[in-house]
mmCIF file of C-alpha atoms in Angstrom:
data_model
loop_
_atom_site.group_PDB
_atom_site.id
_atom_site.type_symbol
_atom_site.label_atom_id
_atom_site.label_comp_id
_atom_site.label_asym_id
_atom_site.label_seq_id
_atom_site.Cartn_x
_atom_site.Cartn_y
_atom_site.Cartn_z
ATOM 1 C CA UNK A 1242 -102.450 -22.945 -35.233
ATOM 2 C CA UNK A 1243 -99.292 -24.436 -35.301
ATOM 3 C CA UNK A 1244 -101.022 -26.738 -38.462
ATOM 4 C CA UNK A 1245 -100.958 -24.308 -40.547
ATOM 5 C CA UNK A 1246 -98.274 -22.044 -39.866
ATOM 6 C CA UNK A 1247 -96.930 -25.557 -40.770
ATOM 7 C CA UNK A 1248 -98.503 -25.357 -44.120
ATOM 8 C CA UNK A 1249 -97.510 -22.004 -45.098
ATOM 9 C CA UNK A 1250 -94.227 -22.390 -43.999
ATOM 10 C CA UNK A 1251 -93.501 -25.364 -46.470
ATOM 11 C CA UNK A 1252 -95.603 -23.871 -48.974
ATOM 12 C CA UNK A 1253 -92.978 -20.637 -49.127
ATOM 13 C CA UNK A 1254 -90.440 -23.239 -48.863
ATOM 14 C CA UNK A 1255 -91.295 -24.899 -52.345
ATOM 15 C CA UNK A 1256 -92.236 -21.660 -53.670
ATOM 16 C CA UNK A 1257 -88.466 -20.454 -53.203
ATOM 17 C CA UNK A 1258 -87.250 -23.803 -54.994
ATOM 18 C CA UNK A 1259 -89.208 -23.267 -57.578
ATOM 19 C CA UNK A 1260 -88.210 -19.716 -57.938
ATOM 20 C CA UNK A 1261 -84.891 -20.830 -57.294
ATOM 21 C CA UNK A 1262 -84.930 -23.176 -59.994
ATOM 22 C CA UNK A 1263 -86.267 -21.701 -62.464
ATOM 23 C CA UNK A 1264 -83.497 -18.586 -61.855
ATOM 24 C CA UNK A 1265 -80.667 -21.238 -63.059
ATOM 25 C CA UNK A 1266 -82.849 -22.502 -65.879
ATOM 26 C CA UNK A 1267 -82.767 -19.270 -67.615
ATOM 27 C CA UNK A 1268 -79.409 -18.046 -65.679
ATOM 28 C CA UNK A 1269 -80.889 -14.983 -64.296
ATOM 29 C CA UNK A 1270 -77.254 -13.098 -64.096
ATOM 30 C CA UNK A 1271 -76.212 -13.440 -67.520
ATOM 31 C CA UNK A 1272 -79.865 -13.104 -69.001
ATOM 32 C CA UNK A 1273 -79.996 -9.969 -66.903
ATOM 33 C CA UNK A 1274 -76.861 -8.635 -67.766
ATOM 34 C CA UNK A 1275 -77.842 -9.352 -71.357
ATOM 35 C CA UNK A 1276 -80.829 -6.787 -70.755
ATOM 36 C CA UNK A 1277 -78.613 -4.404 -69.021
ATOM 37 C CA UNK A 1278 -76.151 -4.237 -72.138
ATOM 38 C CA UNK A 1279 -80.018 -3.765 -74.331
ATOM 39 C CA UNK A 1280 -80.807 -0.972 -71.913
ATOM 40 C CA UNK A 1281 -77.965 1.009 -72.160
ATOM 41 C CA UNK A 1282 -78.205 0.449 -76.546
ATOM 42 C CA UNK A 1283 -81.743 1.471 -76.504
ATOM 43 C CA UNK A 1284 -81.234 5.422 -73.917
ATOM 44 C CA UNK A 1285 -78.020 5.667 -76.353
ATOM 45 C CA UNK A 1286 -79.994 5.523 -79.441
ATOM 46 C CA UNK A 1287 -82.822 7.677 -77.719
ATOM 47 C CA UNK A 1288 -80.985 10.826 -77.963
ATOM 48 C CA UNK A 1289 -83.825 13.843 -79.362
ATOM 49 C CA UNK A 1290 -85.385 11.771 -78.056
ATOM 50 C CA UNK A 1291 -87.613 14.556 -75.347
ATOM 51 C CA UNK A 1292 -90.527 12.245 -73.790
ATOM 52 C CA UNK A 1293 -88.711 8.460 -73.483
ATOM 53 C CA UNK A 1294 -90.797 6.171 -74.511
ATOM 54 C CA UNK A 1295 -90.883 3.767 -71.266
ATOM 55 C CA UNK A 1296 -94.206 1.159 -72.735
ATOM 56 C CA UNK A 1297 -90.837 0.512 -75.984
ATOM 57 C CA UNK A 1298 -87.990 0.429 -73.263
ATOM 58 C CA UNK A 1299 -90.166 -1.723 -70.746
ATOM 59 C CA UNK A 1300 -91.327 -3.956 -73.889
ATOM 60 C CA UNK A 1301 -88.009 -5.030 -74.923
ATOM 61 C CA UNK A 1302 -87.066 -5.143 -71.216
ATOM 62 C CA UNK A 1303 -89.061 -7.623 -70.299
ATOM 63 C CA UNK A 1304 -89.345 -9.833 -73.885
ATOM 64 C CA UNK A 1305 -86.070 -10.029 -74.757
ATOM 65 C CA UNK A 1306 -85.432 -11.322 -71.147
ATOM 66 C CA UNK A 1307 -88.138 -14.007 -72.398
ATOM 67 C CA UNK A 1308 -86.281 -14.638 -75.247
ATOM 68 C CA UNK A 1309 -82.884 -14.912 -73.220
ATOM 69 C CA UNK A 1310 -84.406 -16.827 -70.893
ATOM 70 C CA UNK A 1311 -85.805 -19.020 -73.703
ATOM 71 C CA UNK A 1312 -82.392 -19.631 -75.547
ATOM 72 C CA UNK A 1313 -81.115 -20.536 -72.472
ATOM 73 C CA UNK A 1314 -83.597 -23.418 -71.089
ATOM 74 C CA UNK A 1315 -83.546 -24.780 -74.677
ATOM 75 C CA UNK A 1316 -79.338 -24.995 -73.745
ATOM 76 C CA UNK A 1317 -80.400 -26.785 -70.694
ATOM 77 C CA UNK A 1318 -82.279 -28.607 -72.393
ATOM 78 C CA UNK A 1319 -80.334 -30.142 -75.327
ATOM 79 C CA UNK A 1320 -77.458 -31.077 -72.622
ATOM 80 C CA UNK A 1321 -78.961 -32.090 -69.549
ATOM 81 C CA UNK A 1322 -77.066 -35.058 -70.006
ATOM 82 C CA UNK A 1323 -73.652 -33.527 -70.405
ATOM 83 C CA UNK A 1324 -73.713 -31.601 -67.322
ATOM 84 C CA UNK A 1325 -74.440 -34.627 -65.533
ATOM 85 C CA UNK A 1326 -71.099 -34.519 -66.104
ATOM 86 C CA UNK A 1327 -69.841 -31.277 -64.773
ATOM 87 C CA UNK A 1328 -69.120 -29.719 -61.128
ATOM 88 C CA UNK A 1329 -70.734 -26.485 -62.220
ATOM 89 C CA UNK A 1330 -74.246 -27.746 -64.307
ATOM 90 C CA UNK A 1331 -75.078 -31.691 -61.891
ATOM 91 C CA UNK A 1332 -77.154 -29.399 -59.104
ATOM 92 C CA UNK A 1333 -78.908 -28.076 -62.038
ATOM 93 C CA UNK A 1334 -82.828 -28.398 -63.019
ATOM 94 C CA UNK A 1335 -82.513 -30.914 -65.217
ATOM 95 C CA UNK A 1336 -79.890 -33.082 -64.600
ATOM 96 C CA UNK A 1337 -80.480 -33.368 -60.292
ATOM 97 C CA UNK A 1338 -84.066 -34.039 -61.417
ATOM 98 C CA UNK A 1339 -85.612 -31.535 -59.580
ATOM 99 C CA UNK A 1340 -87.520 -30.047 -63.204
ATOM 100 C CA UNK A 1341 -89.171 -32.531 -65.685
ATOM 101 C CA UNK A 1342 -87.908 -32.283 -69.356
ATOM 102 C CA UNK A 1343 -91.825 -31.743 -70.330
ATOM 103 C CA UNK A 1344 -91.482 -28.425 -67.771
ATOM 104 C CA UNK A 1345 -88.512 -27.217 -69.034
ATOM 105 C CA UNK A 1346 -89.329 -27.497 -72.210
ATOM 106 C CA UNK A 1347 -93.005 -25.521 -71.646
ATOM 107 C CA UNK A 1348 -91.727 -22.747 -70.083
ATOM 108 C CA UNK A 1349 -88.877 -22.380 -72.752
ATOM 109 C CA UNK A 1350 -91.202 -21.969 -75.888
ATOM 110 C CA UNK A 1351 -93.576 -19.990 -73.905
ATOM 111 C CA UNK A 1352 -90.704 -17.113 -72.417
ATOM 112 C CA UNK A 1353 -89.787 -17.677 -76.324
ATOM 113 C CA UNK A 1354 -92.641 -16.972 -77.788
ATOM 114 C CA UNK A 1355 -93.516 -14.735 -75.357
ATOM 115 C CA UNK A 1356 -90.629 -12.400 -75.600
ATOM 116 C CA UNK A 1357 -90.911 -12.483 -79.673
ATOM 117 C CA UNK A 1358 -94.360 -11.587 -79.956
ATOM 118 C CA UNK A 1359 -93.867 -8.635 -76.619
ATOM 119 C CA UNK A 1360 -90.377 -7.875 -79.033
ATOM 120 C CA UNK A 1361 -92.906 -8.035 -82.438
ATOM 121 C CA UNK A 1362 -96.293 -6.617 -81.285
ATOM 122 C CA UNK A 1363 -94.929 -3.800 -78.887
ATOM 123 C CA UNK A 1364 -91.158 -2.842 -79.727
ATOM 124 C CA UNK A 1365 -90.792 -3.295 -83.931
ATOM 125 C CA UNK A 1366 -90.367 -5.498 -86.254
ATOM 126 C CA UNK A 1367 -86.528 -5.824 -86.777
ATOM 127 C CA UNK A 1368 -86.470 -6.769 -83.115
ATOM 128 C CA UNK A 1369 -88.729 -9.496 -82.729
ATOM 129 C CA UNK A 1370 -86.475 -10.562 -86.027
ATOM 130 C CA UNK A 1371 -82.506 -9.897 -84.452
ATOM 131 C CA UNK A 1372 -84.060 -11.577 -81.596
ATOM 132 C CA UNK A 1373 -85.525 -14.743 -82.738
ATOM 133 C CA UNK A 1374 -82.472 -15.042 -84.665
ATOM 134 C CA UNK A 1375 -80.529 -15.316 -81.404
ATOM 135 C CA UNK A 1376 -82.509 -17.621 -79.985
ATOM 136 C CA UNK A 1377 -82.444 -19.955 -82.626
ATOM 137 C CA UNK A 1378 -78.660 -19.797 -83.075
ATOM 138 C CA UNK A 1379 -77.726 -20.234 -79.560
ATOM 139 C CA UNK A 1380 -79.643 -22.825 -79.018
ATOM 140 C CA UNK A 1381 -79.932 -24.790 -82.003
ATOM 141 C CA UNK A 1382 -76.872 -24.044 -83.863
ATOM 142 C CA UNK A 1383 -74.150 -23.250 -81.372
ATOM 143 C CA UNK A 1384 -75.030 -25.285 -78.228
ATOM 144 C CA UNK A 1385 -74.818 -28.816 -80.475
ATOM 145 C CA UNK A 1386 -71.842 -28.114 -82.561
ATOM 146 C CA UNK A 1387 -69.620 -27.592 -78.771
ATOM 147 C CA UNK A 1388 -69.726 -30.814 -78.767
ATOM 148 C CA UNK A 1389 -68.663 -31.125 -82.610
ATOM 149 C CA UNK A 1390 -65.731 -28.835 -82.629
ATOM 150 C CA UNK A 1391 -64.479 -25.010 -81.333
ATOM 151 C CA UNK A 1392 -65.734 -23.251 -84.672
ATOM 152 C CA UNK A 1393 -68.605 -22.839 -81.842
ATOM 153 C CA UNK A 1394 -66.533 -20.471 -80.520
ATOM 154 C CA UNK A 1395 -67.245 -17.913 -83.161
ATOM 155 C CA UNK A 1396 -70.496 -19.212 -83.584
ATOM 156 C CA UNK A 1397 -71.947 -18.154 -80.245
ATOM 157 C CA UNK A 1398 -70.074 -14.278 -80.588
ATOM 158 C CA UNK A 1399 -72.712 -13.597 -82.217
ATOM 159 C CA UNK A 1400 -76.160 -14.039 -80.541
ATOM 160 C CA UNK A 1401 -73.579 -13.410 -77.793
ATOM 161 C CA UNK A 1402 -73.390 -10.066 -78.974
ATOM 162 C CA UNK A 1403 -76.532 -9.535 -79.905
ATOM 163 C CA UNK A 1404 -77.814 -7.103 -76.754
ATOM 164 C CA UNK A 1405 -77.001 -3.838 -78.552
ATOM 165 C CA UNK A 1406 -77.915 -3.992 -81.624
ATOM 166 C CA UNK A 1407 -81.473 -5.650 -80.233
ATOM 167 C CA UNK A 1408 -81.255 -2.476 -78.489
ATOM 168 C CA UNK A 1409 -80.266 0.460 -80.159
ATOM 169 C CA UNK A 1410 -82.832 -1.514 -83.236
ATOM 170 C CA UNK A 1411 -85.386 -1.267 -80.545
ATOM 171 C CA UNK A 1412 -85.170 2.517 -80.445
ATOM 172 C CA UNK A 1413 -84.510 3.472 -83.985
ATOM 173 C CA UNK A 1414 -86.056 0.919 -86.027
ATOM 174 C CA UNK A 1415 -83.551 0.771 -88.297
ATOM 175 C CA UNK A 1416 -80.021 -0.995 -88.973
ATOM 176 C CA UNK A 1417 -77.327 0.911 -90.073
ATOM 177 C CA UNK A 1418 -73.386 1.460 -89.624
ATOM 178 C CA UNK A 1419 -73.705 2.549 -85.741
ATOM 179 C CA UNK A 1420 -75.678 -0.771 -84.978
ATOM 180 C CA UNK A 1421 -73.721 -3.190 -86.391
ATOM 181 C CA UNK A 1422 -70.439 -1.712 -84.773
ATOM 182 C CA UNK A 1423 -72.052 -2.020 -81.265
ATOM 183 C CA UNK A 1424 -72.566 -5.234 -82.144
ATOM 184 C CA UNK A 1425 -68.660 -5.341 -83.637
ATOM 185 C CA UNK A 1426 -67.042 -3.976 -80.564
ATOM 186 C CA UNK A 1427 -69.553 -6.802 -77.983
ATOM 187 C CA UNK A 1428 -68.737 -9.811 -80.268
ATOM 188 C CA UNK A 1429 -64.581 -9.182 -80.636
ATOM 189 C CA UNK A 1430 -65.296 -9.020 -76.593
ATOM 190 C CA UNK A 1431 -67.095 -11.827 -76.261
ATOM 191 C CA UNK A 1432 -63.699 -14.753 -77.885
ATOM 192 C CA UNK A 1433 -61.322 -12.674 -74.573
ATOM 193 C CA UNK A 1434 -64.510 -13.656 -71.908
ATOM 194 C CA UNK A 1435 -65.378 -16.405 -73.168
ATOM 195 C CA UNK A 1436 -61.721 -18.167 -73.653
ATOM 196 C CA UNK A 1437 -61.006 -17.363 -70.112
ATOM 197 C CA UNK A 1438 -63.691 -18.431 -68.636
ATOM 198 C CA UNK A 1439 -63.676 -22.105 -71.463
ATOM 199 C CA UNK A 1440 -59.565 -21.133 -69.532
ATOM 200 C CA UNK A 1441 -61.048 -21.780 -66.272
ATOM 201 C CA UNK A 1442 -63.308 -24.212 -66.859
ATOM 202 C CA UNK A 1443 -61.015 -26.468 -68.962
ATOM 203 C CA UNK A 1444 -60.959 -29.551 -66.976
ATOM 204 C CA UNK A 1445 -64.865 -29.189 -66.266
ATOM 205 C CA UNK A 1446 -65.778 -29.260 -69.741
ATOM 206 C CA UNK A 1447 -63.340 -31.895 -71.594
ATOM 207 C CA UNK A 1448 -65.652 -34.523 -69.439
ATOM 208 C CA UNK A 1449 -68.471 -33.566 -70.463
ATOM 209 C CA UNK A 1450 -66.533 -33.621 -74.549
ATOM 210 C CA UNK A 1451 -66.758 -29.897 -74.960
ATOM 211 C CA UNK A 1452 -63.126 -28.508 -75.464
ATOM 212 C CA UNK A 1453 -63.252 -25.163 -75.989
ATOM 213 C CA UNK A 1454 -60.001 -23.403 -75.759
ATOM 214 C CA UNK A 1455 -58.565 -22.221 -79.183
ATOM 215 C CA UNK A 1456 -55.876 -24.323 -79.142
ATOM 216 C CA UNK A 1457 -55.816 -28.036 -79.177
ATOM 217 C CA UNK A 1458 -53.296 -27.761 -76.703
ATOM 218 C CA UNK A 1459 -55.584 -26.974 -74.096
ATOM 219 C CA UNK A 1460 -54.217 -24.170 -71.368
ATOM 220 C CA UNK A 1461 -51.076 -23.211 -72.431
ATOM 221 C CA UNK A 1462 -49.191 -20.561 -74.194
ATOM 222 C CA UNK A 1463 -50.682 -21.254 -77.544
ATOM 223 C CA UNK A 1464 -54.014 -20.515 -75.614
ATOM 224 C CA UNK A 1465 -52.777 -17.954 -74.503
ATOM 225 C CA UNK A 1466 -51.560 -16.258 -77.104
ATOM 226 C CA UNK A 1467 -55.475 -16.550 -78.705
ATOM 227 C CA UNK A 1468 -56.670 -13.869 -76.055
ATOM 228 C CA UNK A 1469 -53.960 -11.786 -75.766
ATOM 229 C CA UNK A 1470 -54.894 -11.659 -79.765
ATOM 230 C CA UNK A 1471 -57.976 -10.856 -78.453
ATOM 231 C CA UNK A 1472 -57.585 -8.463 -76.191
ATOM 232 C CA UNK A 1473 -55.059 -6.796 -78.413
ATOM 233 C CA UNK A 1474 -57.671 -6.583 -82.579
ATOM 234 C CA UNK A 1475 -60.720 -5.212 -79.744
ATOM 235 C CA UNK A 1476 -59.204 -1.778 -78.897
ATOM 236 C CA UNK A 1477 -59.191 -0.386 -82.758
ATOM 237 C CA UNK A 1478 -62.737 -1.515 -82.729
ATOM 238 C CA UNK A 1479 -63.838 -0.264 -79.794
ATOM 239 C CA UNK A 1480 -62.626 3.039 -81.327
ATOM 240 C CA UNK A 1481 -64.389 3.154 -84.835
ATOM 241 C CA UNK A 1482 -67.357 3.902 -82.859
ATOM 242 C CA UNK A 1483 -65.786 7.544 -82.606
ATOM 243 C CA UNK A 1484 -63.598 6.884 -85.932
ATOM 244 C CA UNK A 1485 -66.492 7.100 -87.573
ATOM 245 C CA UNK A 1486 -68.308 10.305 -85.535
ATOM 246 C CA UNK A 1487 -70.730 8.239 -83.245
ATOM 247 C CA UNK A 1488 -69.330 9.252 -80.584
ATOM 248 C CA UNK A 1489 -66.870 12.086 -78.574
ATOM 249 C CA UNK A 1490 -64.088 11.942 -77.417
ATOM 250 C CA UNK A 1491 -64.637 11.051 -73.502
ATOM 251 C CA UNK A 1492 -65.968 7.551 -74.943
ATOM 252 C CA UNK A 1493 -62.398 7.763 -76.746
ATOM 253 C CA UNK A 1494 -60.403 7.694 -73.970
ATOM 254 C CA UNK A 1495 -62.788 5.421 -71.983
ATOM 255 C CA UNK A 1496 -62.334 3.106 -74.540
ATOM 256 C CA UNK A 1497 -58.604 2.981 -75.030
ATOM 257 C CA UNK A 1498 -57.527 3.166 -71.001
ATOM 258 C CA UNK A 1499 -59.487 -0.193 -70.437
ATOM 259 C CA UNK A 1500 -58.603 -1.469 -73.337
ATOM 260 C CA UNK A 1501 -54.716 -1.001 -72.785
ATOM 261 C CA UNK A 1502 -56.389 -1.982 -69.320
ATOM 262 C CA UNK A 1503 -57.467 -5.886 -69.622
ATOM 263 C CA UNK A 1504 -54.452 -6.470 -72.110
ATOM 264 C CA UNK A 1505 -52.656 -6.020 -68.768
ATOM 265 C CA UNK A 1506 -54.061 -9.782 -67.187
ATOM 266 C CA UNK A 1507 -54.021 -11.108 -71.261
ATOM 267 C CA UNK A 1508 -50.217 -10.688 -71.279
ATOM 268 C CA UNK A 1509 -49.874 -11.895 -67.525
ATOM 269 C CA UNK A 1510 -52.145 -15.103 -69.097
ATOM 270 C CA UNK A 1511 -49.245 -15.802 -71.790
ATOM 271 C CA UNK A 1512 -46.047 -15.040 -69.577
ATOM 272 C CA UNK A 1513 -47.927 -17.398 -66.058
ATOM 273 C CA UNK A 1514 -50.525 -19.568 -68.151
ATOM 274 C CA UNK A 1515 -52.446 -19.780 -64.636
ATOM 275 C CA UNK A 1516 -55.290 -20.177 -63.459
ATOM 276 C CA UNK A 1517 -55.313 -17.018 -61.147
ATOM 277 C CA UNK A 1518 -54.221 -14.250 -64.201
ATOM 278 C CA UNK A 1519 -56.852 -16.479 -66.396
ATOM 279 C CA UNK A 1520 -59.499 -15.477 -63.188
ATOM 280 C CA UNK A 1521 -57.671 -11.623 -64.428
ATOM 281 C CA UNK A 1522 -58.934 -11.286 -67.341
ATOM 282 C CA UNK A 1523 -62.209 -12.136 -67.026
ATOM 283 C CA UNK A 1524 -62.917 -10.072 -64.335
ATOM 284 C CA UNK A 1525 -61.049 -7.768 -66.290
ATOM 285 C CA UNK A 1526 -63.324 -7.993 -69.889
ATOM 286 C CA UNK A 1527 -66.680 -8.268 -67.659
ATOM 287 C CA UNK A 1528 -66.084 -4.463 -65.703
ATOM 288 C CA UNK A 1529 -64.452 -2.917 -69.547
ATOM 289 C CA UNK A 1530 -67.231 -4.286 -71.422
ATOM 290 C CA UNK A 1531 -69.843 -2.411 -69.147
ATOM 291 C CA UNK A 1532 -67.458 0.638 -68.305
ATOM 292 C CA UNK A 1533 -66.891 1.680 -72.147
ATOM 293 C CA UNK A 1534 -71.279 1.085 -72.833
ATOM 294 C CA UNK A 1535 -71.848 3.281 -69.663
ATOM 295 C CA UNK A 1536 -69.136 6.201 -71.079
ATOM 296 C CA UNK A 1537 -70.360 5.396 -74.552
ATOM 297 C CA UNK A 1538 -73.970 6.750 -72.810
ATOM 298 C CA UNK A 1539 -72.112 9.458 -70.856
ATOM 299 C CA UNK A 1540 -70.141 10.431 -73.946
ATOM 300 C CA UNK A 1541 -73.564 10.783 -75.577
ATOM 301 C CA UNK A 1542 -75.907 12.866 -72.747
#
């Protein structure tokens, strides 16, 4: 009896450890945020539909999660030798040796193929196309470019801004000005968000040869001004949805208030050039994008 309990406990421990490794491989929190954003945009585009297509909605969530997980898996495969040098990433499954390259490659391939097929057959081909484009551009253009040029941030902002576009296209089955503006809002936000993270992790990134802040000088006023500039630009870009009559005044007020609110820590970063200010820019940015997306949906309802 004791032996049986011991074996069950060991099996449970192994399963829990393997789950934790796969959660790290797919970057569970990031993938969940991507799915949340796509789901919000799907519901936003689903306006006027009396009966919710739950099959398509669930397929978007599952397929979107698999595609995102695949992109993150390939990202870690390509950077496994660099991740060893960074405190933030050295304990990931690949650099730590808890997962083999073959296992991670097979898992990433299966997730990518499965995700694209689910999006193509159960959502629509246009969503599958954008999902595949997002996966390939993130894993095989943005990831290697990080070691070469600061332009990687611009390139990475493209797949990073895909979730709201994917959600809209999944529901509406067409591309146009409205999903394009949803893409634009998230695209501009990516710069403020990622540069704030790059500021916080600048020393760690530099150990791996990543120099991702907008200025060659690193964590200085020059980079802070770029971050504040992107925070300013995101306000009028977010208002374009209202200018083209895609949303109403509820969204407009929320976008302006949140935009000005998010600008405050960016100004403080310019003034102080310190880590606490950069952290506030990052945290405020998270709240900014989530609130305006939710309010976009509330406005439609």
